[in-house]
Coordinates of C-alpha atoms and ligand atoms in Angstrom, one line a residue:
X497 CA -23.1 -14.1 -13.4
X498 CA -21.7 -17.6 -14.9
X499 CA -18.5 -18.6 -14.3
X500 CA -17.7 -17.2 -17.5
X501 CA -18.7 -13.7 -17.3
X502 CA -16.2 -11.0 -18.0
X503 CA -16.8 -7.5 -17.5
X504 CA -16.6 -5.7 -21.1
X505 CA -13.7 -3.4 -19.4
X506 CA -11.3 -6.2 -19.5
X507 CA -10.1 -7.8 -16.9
X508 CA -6.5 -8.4 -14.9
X509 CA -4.3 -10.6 -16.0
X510 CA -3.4 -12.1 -12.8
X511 CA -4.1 -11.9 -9.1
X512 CA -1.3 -10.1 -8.9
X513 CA -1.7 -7.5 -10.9
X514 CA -5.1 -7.1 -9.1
X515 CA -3.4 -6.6 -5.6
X516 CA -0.7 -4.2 -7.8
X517 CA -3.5 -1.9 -8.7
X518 CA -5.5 -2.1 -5.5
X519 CA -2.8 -1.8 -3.2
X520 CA -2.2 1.6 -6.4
X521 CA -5.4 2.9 -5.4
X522 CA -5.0 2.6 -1.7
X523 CA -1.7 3.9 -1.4
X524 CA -1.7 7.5 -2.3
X525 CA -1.5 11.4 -0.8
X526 CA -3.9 9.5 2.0
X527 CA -0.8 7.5 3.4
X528 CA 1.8 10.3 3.1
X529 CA 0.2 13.6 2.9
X530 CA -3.1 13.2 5.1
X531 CA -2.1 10.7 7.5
X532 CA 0.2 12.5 8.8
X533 CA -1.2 15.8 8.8
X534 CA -4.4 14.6 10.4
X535 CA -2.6 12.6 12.7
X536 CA -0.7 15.9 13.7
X537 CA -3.8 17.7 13.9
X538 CA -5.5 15.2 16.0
X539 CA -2.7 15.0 19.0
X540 CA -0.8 11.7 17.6
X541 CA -1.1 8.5 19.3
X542 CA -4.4 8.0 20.6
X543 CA -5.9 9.3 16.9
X544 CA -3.5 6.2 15.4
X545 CA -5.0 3.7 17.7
X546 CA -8.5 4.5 16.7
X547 CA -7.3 4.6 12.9
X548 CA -6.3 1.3 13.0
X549 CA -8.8 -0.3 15.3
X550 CA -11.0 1.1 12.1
X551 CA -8.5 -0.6 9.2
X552 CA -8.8 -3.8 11.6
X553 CA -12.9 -4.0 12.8
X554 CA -14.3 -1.8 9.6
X555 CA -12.3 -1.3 6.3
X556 CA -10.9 -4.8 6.0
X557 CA -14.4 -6.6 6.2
X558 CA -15.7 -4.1 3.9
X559 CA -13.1 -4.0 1.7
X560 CA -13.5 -7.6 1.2
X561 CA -17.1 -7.0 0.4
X562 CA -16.9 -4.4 -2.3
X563 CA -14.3 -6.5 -4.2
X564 CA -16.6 -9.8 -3.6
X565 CA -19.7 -7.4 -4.8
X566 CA -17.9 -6.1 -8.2
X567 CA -16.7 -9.7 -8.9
X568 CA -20.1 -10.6 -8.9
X569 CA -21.7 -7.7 -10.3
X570 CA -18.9 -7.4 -13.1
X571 CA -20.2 -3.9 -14.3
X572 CA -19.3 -0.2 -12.8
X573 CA -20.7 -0.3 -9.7
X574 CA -23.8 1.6 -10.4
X575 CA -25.0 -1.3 -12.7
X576 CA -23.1 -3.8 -10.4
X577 CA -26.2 -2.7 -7.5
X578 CA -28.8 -3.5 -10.3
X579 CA -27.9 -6.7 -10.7
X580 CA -26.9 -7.9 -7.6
X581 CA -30.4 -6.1 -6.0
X582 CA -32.5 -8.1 -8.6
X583 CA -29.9 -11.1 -7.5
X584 CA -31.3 -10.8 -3.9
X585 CA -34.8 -9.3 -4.8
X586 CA -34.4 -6.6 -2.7
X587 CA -35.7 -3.0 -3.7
X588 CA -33.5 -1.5 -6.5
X589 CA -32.6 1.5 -4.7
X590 CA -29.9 0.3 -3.7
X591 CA -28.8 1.2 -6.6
X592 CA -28.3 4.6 -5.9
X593 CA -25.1 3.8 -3.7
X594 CA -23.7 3.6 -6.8
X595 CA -24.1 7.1 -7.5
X596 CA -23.2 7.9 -4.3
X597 CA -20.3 6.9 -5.0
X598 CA -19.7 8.2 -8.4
X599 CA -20.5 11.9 -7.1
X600 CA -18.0 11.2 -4.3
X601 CA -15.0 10.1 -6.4
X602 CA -15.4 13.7 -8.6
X603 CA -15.5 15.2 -5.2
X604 CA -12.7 13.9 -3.8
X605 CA -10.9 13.9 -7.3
X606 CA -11.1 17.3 -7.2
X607 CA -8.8 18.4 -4.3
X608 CA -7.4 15.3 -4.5
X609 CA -5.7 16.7 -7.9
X610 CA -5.4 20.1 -6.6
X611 CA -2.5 18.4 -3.7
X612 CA -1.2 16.2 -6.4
X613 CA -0.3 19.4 -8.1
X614 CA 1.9 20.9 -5.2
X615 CA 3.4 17.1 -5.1
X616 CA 4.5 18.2 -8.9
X617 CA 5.4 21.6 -8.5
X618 CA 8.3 20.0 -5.6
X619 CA 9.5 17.8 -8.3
X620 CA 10.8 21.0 -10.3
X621 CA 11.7 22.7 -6.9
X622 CA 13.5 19.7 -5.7
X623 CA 15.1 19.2 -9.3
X624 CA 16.7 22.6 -9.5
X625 CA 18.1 22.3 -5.9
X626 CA 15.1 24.5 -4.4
X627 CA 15.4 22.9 -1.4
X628 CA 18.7 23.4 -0.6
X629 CA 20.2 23.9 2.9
X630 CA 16.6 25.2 3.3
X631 CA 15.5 26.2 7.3
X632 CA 12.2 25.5 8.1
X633 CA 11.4 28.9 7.8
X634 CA 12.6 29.3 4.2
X635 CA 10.8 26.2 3.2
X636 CA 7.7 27.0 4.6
X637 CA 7.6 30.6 2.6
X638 CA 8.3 28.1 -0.4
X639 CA 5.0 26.1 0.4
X640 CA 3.1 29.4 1.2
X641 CA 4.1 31.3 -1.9
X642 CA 2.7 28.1 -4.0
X643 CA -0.6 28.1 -2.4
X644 CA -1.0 31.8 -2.5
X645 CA -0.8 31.8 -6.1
X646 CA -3.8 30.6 -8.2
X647 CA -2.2 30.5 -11.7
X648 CA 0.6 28.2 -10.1
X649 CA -1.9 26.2 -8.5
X650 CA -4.7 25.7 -11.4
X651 CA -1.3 24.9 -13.1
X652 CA -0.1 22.0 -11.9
X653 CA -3.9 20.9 -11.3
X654 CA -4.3 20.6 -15.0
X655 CA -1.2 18.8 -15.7
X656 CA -1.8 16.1 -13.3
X657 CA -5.9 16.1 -14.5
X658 CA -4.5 15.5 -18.0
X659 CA -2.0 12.4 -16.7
X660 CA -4.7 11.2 -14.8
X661 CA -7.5 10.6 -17.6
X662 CA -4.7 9.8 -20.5
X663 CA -4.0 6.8 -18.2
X664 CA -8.0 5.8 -17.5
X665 CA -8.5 6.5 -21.2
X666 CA -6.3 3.0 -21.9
X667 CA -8.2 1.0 -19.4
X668 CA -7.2 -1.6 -16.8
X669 CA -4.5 -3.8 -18.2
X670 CA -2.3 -0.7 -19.6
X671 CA 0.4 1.1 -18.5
X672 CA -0.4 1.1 -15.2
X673 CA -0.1 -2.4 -14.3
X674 CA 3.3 -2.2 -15.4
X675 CA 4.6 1.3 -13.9
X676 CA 3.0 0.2 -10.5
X677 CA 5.1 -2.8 -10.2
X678 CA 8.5 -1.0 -10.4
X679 CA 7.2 1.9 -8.8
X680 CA 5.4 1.1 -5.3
X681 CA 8.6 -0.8 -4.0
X682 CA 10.5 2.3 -4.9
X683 CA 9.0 4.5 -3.3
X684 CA 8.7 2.2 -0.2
X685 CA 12.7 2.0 -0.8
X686 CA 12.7 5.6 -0.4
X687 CA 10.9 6.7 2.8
X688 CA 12.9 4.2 4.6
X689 CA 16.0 6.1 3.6
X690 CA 13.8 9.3 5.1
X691 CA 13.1 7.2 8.4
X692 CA 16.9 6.4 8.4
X693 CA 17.5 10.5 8.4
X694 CA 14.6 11.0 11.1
X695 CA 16.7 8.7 13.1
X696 CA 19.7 11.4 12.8
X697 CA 17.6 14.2 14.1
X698 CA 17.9 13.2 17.6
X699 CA 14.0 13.4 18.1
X700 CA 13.5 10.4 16.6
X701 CA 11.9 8.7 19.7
X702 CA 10.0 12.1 20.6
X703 CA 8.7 11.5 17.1
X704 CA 7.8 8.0 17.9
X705 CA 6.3 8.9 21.3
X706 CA 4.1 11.1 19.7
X707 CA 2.5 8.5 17.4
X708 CA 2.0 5.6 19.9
X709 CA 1.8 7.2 23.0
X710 CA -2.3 7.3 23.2
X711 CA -3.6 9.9 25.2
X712 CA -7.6 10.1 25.2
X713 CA -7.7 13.1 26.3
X714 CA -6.3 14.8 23.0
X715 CA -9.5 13.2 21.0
X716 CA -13.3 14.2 20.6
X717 CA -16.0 12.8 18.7
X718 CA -14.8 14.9 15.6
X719 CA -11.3 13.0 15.6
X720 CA -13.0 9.6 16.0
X721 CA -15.4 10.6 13.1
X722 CA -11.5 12.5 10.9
X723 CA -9.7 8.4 11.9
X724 CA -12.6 6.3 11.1
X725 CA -13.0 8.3 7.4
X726 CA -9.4 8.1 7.2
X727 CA -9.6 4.5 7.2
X728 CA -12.3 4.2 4.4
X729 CA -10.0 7.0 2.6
X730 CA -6.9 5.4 2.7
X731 CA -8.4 1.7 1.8
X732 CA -10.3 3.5 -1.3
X733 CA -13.6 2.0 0.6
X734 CA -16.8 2.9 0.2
X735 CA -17.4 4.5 -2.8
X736 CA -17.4 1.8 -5.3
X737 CA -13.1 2.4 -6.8
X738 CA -12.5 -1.0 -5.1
X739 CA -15.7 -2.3 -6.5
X740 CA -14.8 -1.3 -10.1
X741 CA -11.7 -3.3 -9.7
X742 CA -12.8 -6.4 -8.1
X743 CA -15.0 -6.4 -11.5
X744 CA -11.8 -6.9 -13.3
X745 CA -10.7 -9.7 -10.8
X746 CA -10.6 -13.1 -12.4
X747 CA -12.6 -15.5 -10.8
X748 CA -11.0 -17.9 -8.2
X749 CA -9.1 -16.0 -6.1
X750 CA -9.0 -15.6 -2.9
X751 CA -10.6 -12.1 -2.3
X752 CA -9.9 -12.4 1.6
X753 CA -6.4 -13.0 1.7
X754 CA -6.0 -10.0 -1.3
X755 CA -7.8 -7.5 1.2
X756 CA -5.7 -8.3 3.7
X757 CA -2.1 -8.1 1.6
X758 CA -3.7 -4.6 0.8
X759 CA -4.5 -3.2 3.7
X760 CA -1.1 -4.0 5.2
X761 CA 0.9 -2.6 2.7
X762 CA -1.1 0.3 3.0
X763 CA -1.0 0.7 6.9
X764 CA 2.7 0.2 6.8
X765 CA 3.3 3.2 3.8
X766 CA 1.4 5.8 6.2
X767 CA 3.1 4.8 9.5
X768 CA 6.4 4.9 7.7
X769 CA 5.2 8.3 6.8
X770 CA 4.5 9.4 10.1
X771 CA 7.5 8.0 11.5
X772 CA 9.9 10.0 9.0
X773 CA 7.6 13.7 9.3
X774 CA 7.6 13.9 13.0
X775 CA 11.0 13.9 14.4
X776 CA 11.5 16.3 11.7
X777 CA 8.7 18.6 12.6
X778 CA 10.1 18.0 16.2
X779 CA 14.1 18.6 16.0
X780 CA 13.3 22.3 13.5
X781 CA 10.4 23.5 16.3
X782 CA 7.7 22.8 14.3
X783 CA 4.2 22.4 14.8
X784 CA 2.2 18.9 14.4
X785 CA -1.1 20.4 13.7
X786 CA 0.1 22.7 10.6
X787 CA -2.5 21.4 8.8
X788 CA -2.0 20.1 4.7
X789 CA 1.0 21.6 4.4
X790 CA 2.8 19.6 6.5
X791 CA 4.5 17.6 5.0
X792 CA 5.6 20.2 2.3
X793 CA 7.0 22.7 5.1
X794 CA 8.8 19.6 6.6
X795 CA 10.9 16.3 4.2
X796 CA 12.0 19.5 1.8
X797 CA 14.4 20.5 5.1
X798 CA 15.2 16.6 5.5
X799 CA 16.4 16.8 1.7
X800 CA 17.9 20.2 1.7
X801 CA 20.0 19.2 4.6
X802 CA 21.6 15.6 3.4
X803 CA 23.7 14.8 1.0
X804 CA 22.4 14.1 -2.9
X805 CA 18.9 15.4 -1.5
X806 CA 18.2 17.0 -4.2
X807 CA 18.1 13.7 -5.9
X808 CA 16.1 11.7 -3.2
X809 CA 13.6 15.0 -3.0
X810 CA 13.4 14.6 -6.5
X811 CA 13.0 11.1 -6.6
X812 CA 10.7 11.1 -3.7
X813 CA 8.2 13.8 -5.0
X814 CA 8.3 11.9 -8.6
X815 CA 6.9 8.6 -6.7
X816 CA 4.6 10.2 -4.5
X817 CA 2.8 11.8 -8.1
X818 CA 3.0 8.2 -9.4
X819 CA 1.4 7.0 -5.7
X820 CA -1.4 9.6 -6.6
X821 CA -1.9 9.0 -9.8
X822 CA -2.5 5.6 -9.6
X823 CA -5.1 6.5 -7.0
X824 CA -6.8 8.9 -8.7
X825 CA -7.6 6.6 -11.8
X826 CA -9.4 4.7 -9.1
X827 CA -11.3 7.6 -8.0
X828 CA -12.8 8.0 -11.7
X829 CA -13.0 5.1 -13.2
X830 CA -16.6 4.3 -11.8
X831 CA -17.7 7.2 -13.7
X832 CA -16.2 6.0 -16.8
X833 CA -17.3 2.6 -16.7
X834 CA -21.0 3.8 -16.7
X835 CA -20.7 6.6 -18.8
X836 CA -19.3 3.7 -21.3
X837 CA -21.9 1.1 -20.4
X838 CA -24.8 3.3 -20.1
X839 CA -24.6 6.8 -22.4
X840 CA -23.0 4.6 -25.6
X841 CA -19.5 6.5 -24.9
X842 CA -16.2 5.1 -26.0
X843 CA -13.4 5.1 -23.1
X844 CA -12.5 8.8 -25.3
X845 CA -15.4 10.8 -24.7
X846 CA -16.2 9.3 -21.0
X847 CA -12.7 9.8 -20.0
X848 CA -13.2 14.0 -21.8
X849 CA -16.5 14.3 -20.0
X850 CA -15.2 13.0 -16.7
X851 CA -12.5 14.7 -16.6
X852 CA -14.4 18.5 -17.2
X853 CA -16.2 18.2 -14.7
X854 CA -13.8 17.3 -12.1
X855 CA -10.9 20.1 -13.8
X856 CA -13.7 22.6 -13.1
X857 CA -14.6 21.6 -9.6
X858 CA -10.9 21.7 -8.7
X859 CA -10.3 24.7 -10.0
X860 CA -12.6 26.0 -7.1
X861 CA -10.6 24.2 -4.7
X862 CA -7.4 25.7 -6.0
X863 CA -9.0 29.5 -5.5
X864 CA -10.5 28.4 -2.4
X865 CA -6.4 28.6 -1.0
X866 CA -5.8 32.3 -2.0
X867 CA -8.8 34.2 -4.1
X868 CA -11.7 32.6 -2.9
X869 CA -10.2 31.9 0.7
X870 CA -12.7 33.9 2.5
X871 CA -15.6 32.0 1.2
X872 CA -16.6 29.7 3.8
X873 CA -19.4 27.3 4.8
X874 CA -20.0 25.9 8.1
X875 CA -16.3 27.9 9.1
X876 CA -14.9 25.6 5.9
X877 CA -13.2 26.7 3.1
X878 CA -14.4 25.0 -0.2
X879 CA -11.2 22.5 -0.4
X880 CA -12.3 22.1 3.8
X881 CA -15.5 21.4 3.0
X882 CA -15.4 18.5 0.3
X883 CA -12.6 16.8 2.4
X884 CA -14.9 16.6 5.7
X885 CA -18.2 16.3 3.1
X886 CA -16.5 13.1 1.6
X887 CA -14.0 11.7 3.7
X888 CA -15.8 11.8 6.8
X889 CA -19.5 11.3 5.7
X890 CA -19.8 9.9 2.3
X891 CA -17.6 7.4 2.7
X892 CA -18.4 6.3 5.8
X893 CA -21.9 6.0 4.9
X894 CA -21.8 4.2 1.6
X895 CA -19.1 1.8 3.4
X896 CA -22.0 1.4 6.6
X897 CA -24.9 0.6 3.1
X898 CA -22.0 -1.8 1.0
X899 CA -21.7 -3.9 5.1
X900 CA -25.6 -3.4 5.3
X901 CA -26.0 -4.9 1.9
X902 CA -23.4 -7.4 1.8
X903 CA -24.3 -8.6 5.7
X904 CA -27.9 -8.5 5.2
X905 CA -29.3 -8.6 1.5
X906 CA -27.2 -10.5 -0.6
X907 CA -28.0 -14.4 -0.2
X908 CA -25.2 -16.3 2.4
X909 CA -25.1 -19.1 -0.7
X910 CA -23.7 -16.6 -3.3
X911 CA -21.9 -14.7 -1.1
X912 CA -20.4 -17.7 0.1
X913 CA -19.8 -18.7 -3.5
X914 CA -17.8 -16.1 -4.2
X915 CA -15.7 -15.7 -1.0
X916 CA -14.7 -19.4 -1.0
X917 CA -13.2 -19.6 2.2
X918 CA -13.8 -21.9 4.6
X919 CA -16.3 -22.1 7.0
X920 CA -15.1 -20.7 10.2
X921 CA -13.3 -17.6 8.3
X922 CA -16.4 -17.0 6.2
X923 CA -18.2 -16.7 9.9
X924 CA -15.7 -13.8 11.0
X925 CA -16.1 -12.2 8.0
X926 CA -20.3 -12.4 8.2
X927 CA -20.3 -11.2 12.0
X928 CA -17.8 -8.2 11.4
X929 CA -19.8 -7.2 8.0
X930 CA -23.8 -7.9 10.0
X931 CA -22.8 -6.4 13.7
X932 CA -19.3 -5.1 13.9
X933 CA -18.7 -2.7 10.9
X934 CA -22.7 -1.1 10.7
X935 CA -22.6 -0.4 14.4
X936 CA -19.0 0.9 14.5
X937 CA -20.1 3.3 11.7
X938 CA -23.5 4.3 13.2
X939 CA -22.5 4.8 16.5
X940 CA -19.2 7.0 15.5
X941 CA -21.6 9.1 13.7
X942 CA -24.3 9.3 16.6
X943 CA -21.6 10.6 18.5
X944 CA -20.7 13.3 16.6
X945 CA -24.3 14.5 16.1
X946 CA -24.0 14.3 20.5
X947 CA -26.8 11.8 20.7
X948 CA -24.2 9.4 22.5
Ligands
LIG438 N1 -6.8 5.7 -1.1 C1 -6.2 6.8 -1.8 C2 -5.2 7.5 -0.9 O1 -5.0 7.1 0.2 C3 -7.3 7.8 -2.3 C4 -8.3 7.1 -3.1 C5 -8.3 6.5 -4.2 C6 -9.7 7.0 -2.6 N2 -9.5 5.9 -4.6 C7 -10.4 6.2 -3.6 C8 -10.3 7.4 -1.5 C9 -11.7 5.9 -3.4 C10 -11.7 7.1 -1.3 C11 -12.3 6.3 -2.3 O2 -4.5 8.4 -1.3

């Protein structure tokens, strides 16, 4: 942990090609698929007010600490908590956050590819006009038909598995560095032209109402537990893929000021999102809470309705796949990096193994929306039940240990070494990372238990 350390993965070759990937990883199907979904589900406004209270009080501190603890740590994270545990001679179990975090990246990897793979199928269906002067009720038989078929589905889940490893098999300064730079202002390009069409529905504001308009009294303890989960989702927190990176990050920059470029961007991708879906779903009488389909059953009647939308669907869909896959190396390369550091594996075989494993489990989740969609735990269906097992408790408890450890383990001399900010910033940061985020977390999940 000299100034000189690199991690043995490489490292980026600039600050700005650190925020490129980050802000990769955080903007995904999170912003533009589950955002708005959930926030349908969840009775719109008074959902986004708690979602970003949590971006604000919770996921920037702690984002800041993950990248501050893999800078440190420089390995994958489940090495990174060995060394910085010996670091602050505290018991080396906190180690196993790490693997906390590696289970929850196949996890989530695993439906995670599963919606990429509809996002692919709709660049075809967009390409050949599929879309085309579409009502809502032909494009919803469009979505339904995909889902109800398993070939289609385990399909389109392989091809985007296959993308998604050949990419983590080159490591961090590859392709990627390069494709995200052209590609995240394009698609930021492009759902501003679908917010200009929202506008043309004539339920714009009704769309906008129902997004900032917070009523309490549409929320329960569950849709405080979905936004706060949502937050650690869409920031990538608390599961060591922000880690991983900031052990690429070059030392001497500022990791504050990164963390919060990052979680703007992202925040202003999702409500974009939102703000484009719901005047739609209002002006073709549809419903808010239609669940992950949304926002399948609801842009493809924005493109099959304007002029050239074949080309903007087709564009869009194209840059949303890129938005995931640059998430979804993310997801596995903690994996990787141990598999590589610990089991003697070349980047090859880690990224084979990896990838297996998570192909297999998603195949599960694709049967689990048409064969295997009477199998249910807890009233969940298998793609159901990793989403609420790993969004809304995994996460949130390996982001309430990386505050716990950060706040309360690591010495204040090295944190404070590595943070570099000055004084009066650095005491924000240490009294949102000791009190703020651990409470916020353990109360939200107190209250869904009933205890408060
Ligand atoms: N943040 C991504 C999205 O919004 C998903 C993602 C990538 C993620 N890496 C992660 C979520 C790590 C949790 C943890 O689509």
């Amino acid at each position: 942990m000299t100034d000189t350390t690199k991690s043995i993965h490489g490292e980026w070759s600039s600050r700005f090609a650190f925020i490129l990937a980050a802000t990769g990883s955080a903007v995904g199907l999170g912003n533009i698929w589950k955002f708005p979904y959930i926030t349908g589900e969840n009775g719109g406004g008074a959902f986004v007010l708690v979602y970003l209270l949590c971006v604000l009080a919770i996921g920037i501190p702690i984002m800041i600490a993950e990248i501050m603890m893999g800078r440190r740590g420089r390995q994958s994270p489940i090495n990174t908590m060995t060394t910085l545990a010996e670091e602050a001679q505290v018991d080396s179990r906190w180690h196993y956050l790490g693997w906390m975090g590696v289970a929850a990246g196949f996890l989530i990897l695993s439906y995670y590819s599963v919606v990429a793979g509809w996002a692919l199928s709709y660049v075809v269906k967009a390409f050949f006009g599929g879309f085309s002067g579409g009502d809502a009720e032909e494009i919803k038989s469009l979505f339904d038909g995909l889902v109800a078929s398993p070939v289609q589905l385990v399909f389109w889940h392989s091809v985007f598995m296959l993308a998604t490893m050949m990419i983590v098999r080159r490591g961090v300064s590859g392709g990627l560095e390069k494709a995200v730079r052209f590609l995240m202002p394009a698609l930021f390009v492009i759902l501003l032209l679908l917010v200009g069409y929202a506008m043309t529905t004539g339920f714009y504001q009704q769309g906008l109402d129902f997004m900032f308009e917070a009523d309490f009294s549409e929320i329960d303890a569950n849709a405080i537990l979905t936004a706060m989960g949502h937050a650690f989702f869409t920031l990538s927190l608390g599961m060591g893929a922000i880690m991983v990176y900031g052990s690429y990050l070059p030392r001497h920059i500022s990791i504050a000021k990164t963390a919060i470029y990052i979680a703007g961007a992202d925040t202003i991708v999702a409500l974009l999102a939102g703000i484009a879906i719901f005047p739609i779903v209002f002006a073709n009488g549809l419903e808010p809470g239609a669940g992950p389909g949304l926002i399948f059953q609801t842009l493809p009647i924005a493109f099959g309705n304007m002029s050239g939308g074949w080309l903007f669907g087709f564009l869009f869909f194209v840059l949303l796949v890129f938005a995931a896959l640059s998430s979804s190396i993310s997801l596995i390369e903690p994996a990787v990096a141990w598999l590589v550091e610990n089991k003697g594996m070349d980047r090859h075989s880690a990224c084979i193994w990896s990838g297996l494993v998570t192909w297999l489990l998603g195949v599960a989740v694709a049967f689990s929306f048409n064969i295997w969609s009477d199998i249910t735990l807890f009233d969940k269906s298998i793609f159901d039940l990793l989403d609420y097992l790993t969004a809304n408790l995994m996460l949130p408890l390996g982001g309430l240990c990386i505050a716990l450890f950060a706040g309360w383990m690591m010495k204040r001399q090295h944190t404070l070494q590595e943070l570099e900010m000055p004084e009066q910033q650095y005491g924000v940061w240490k009294f949102l990372i000791c009190y703020i985020a651990p409470a916020a977390v353990f109360l939200v999940f107190l209250h869904v238990v009933g205890i408060i």
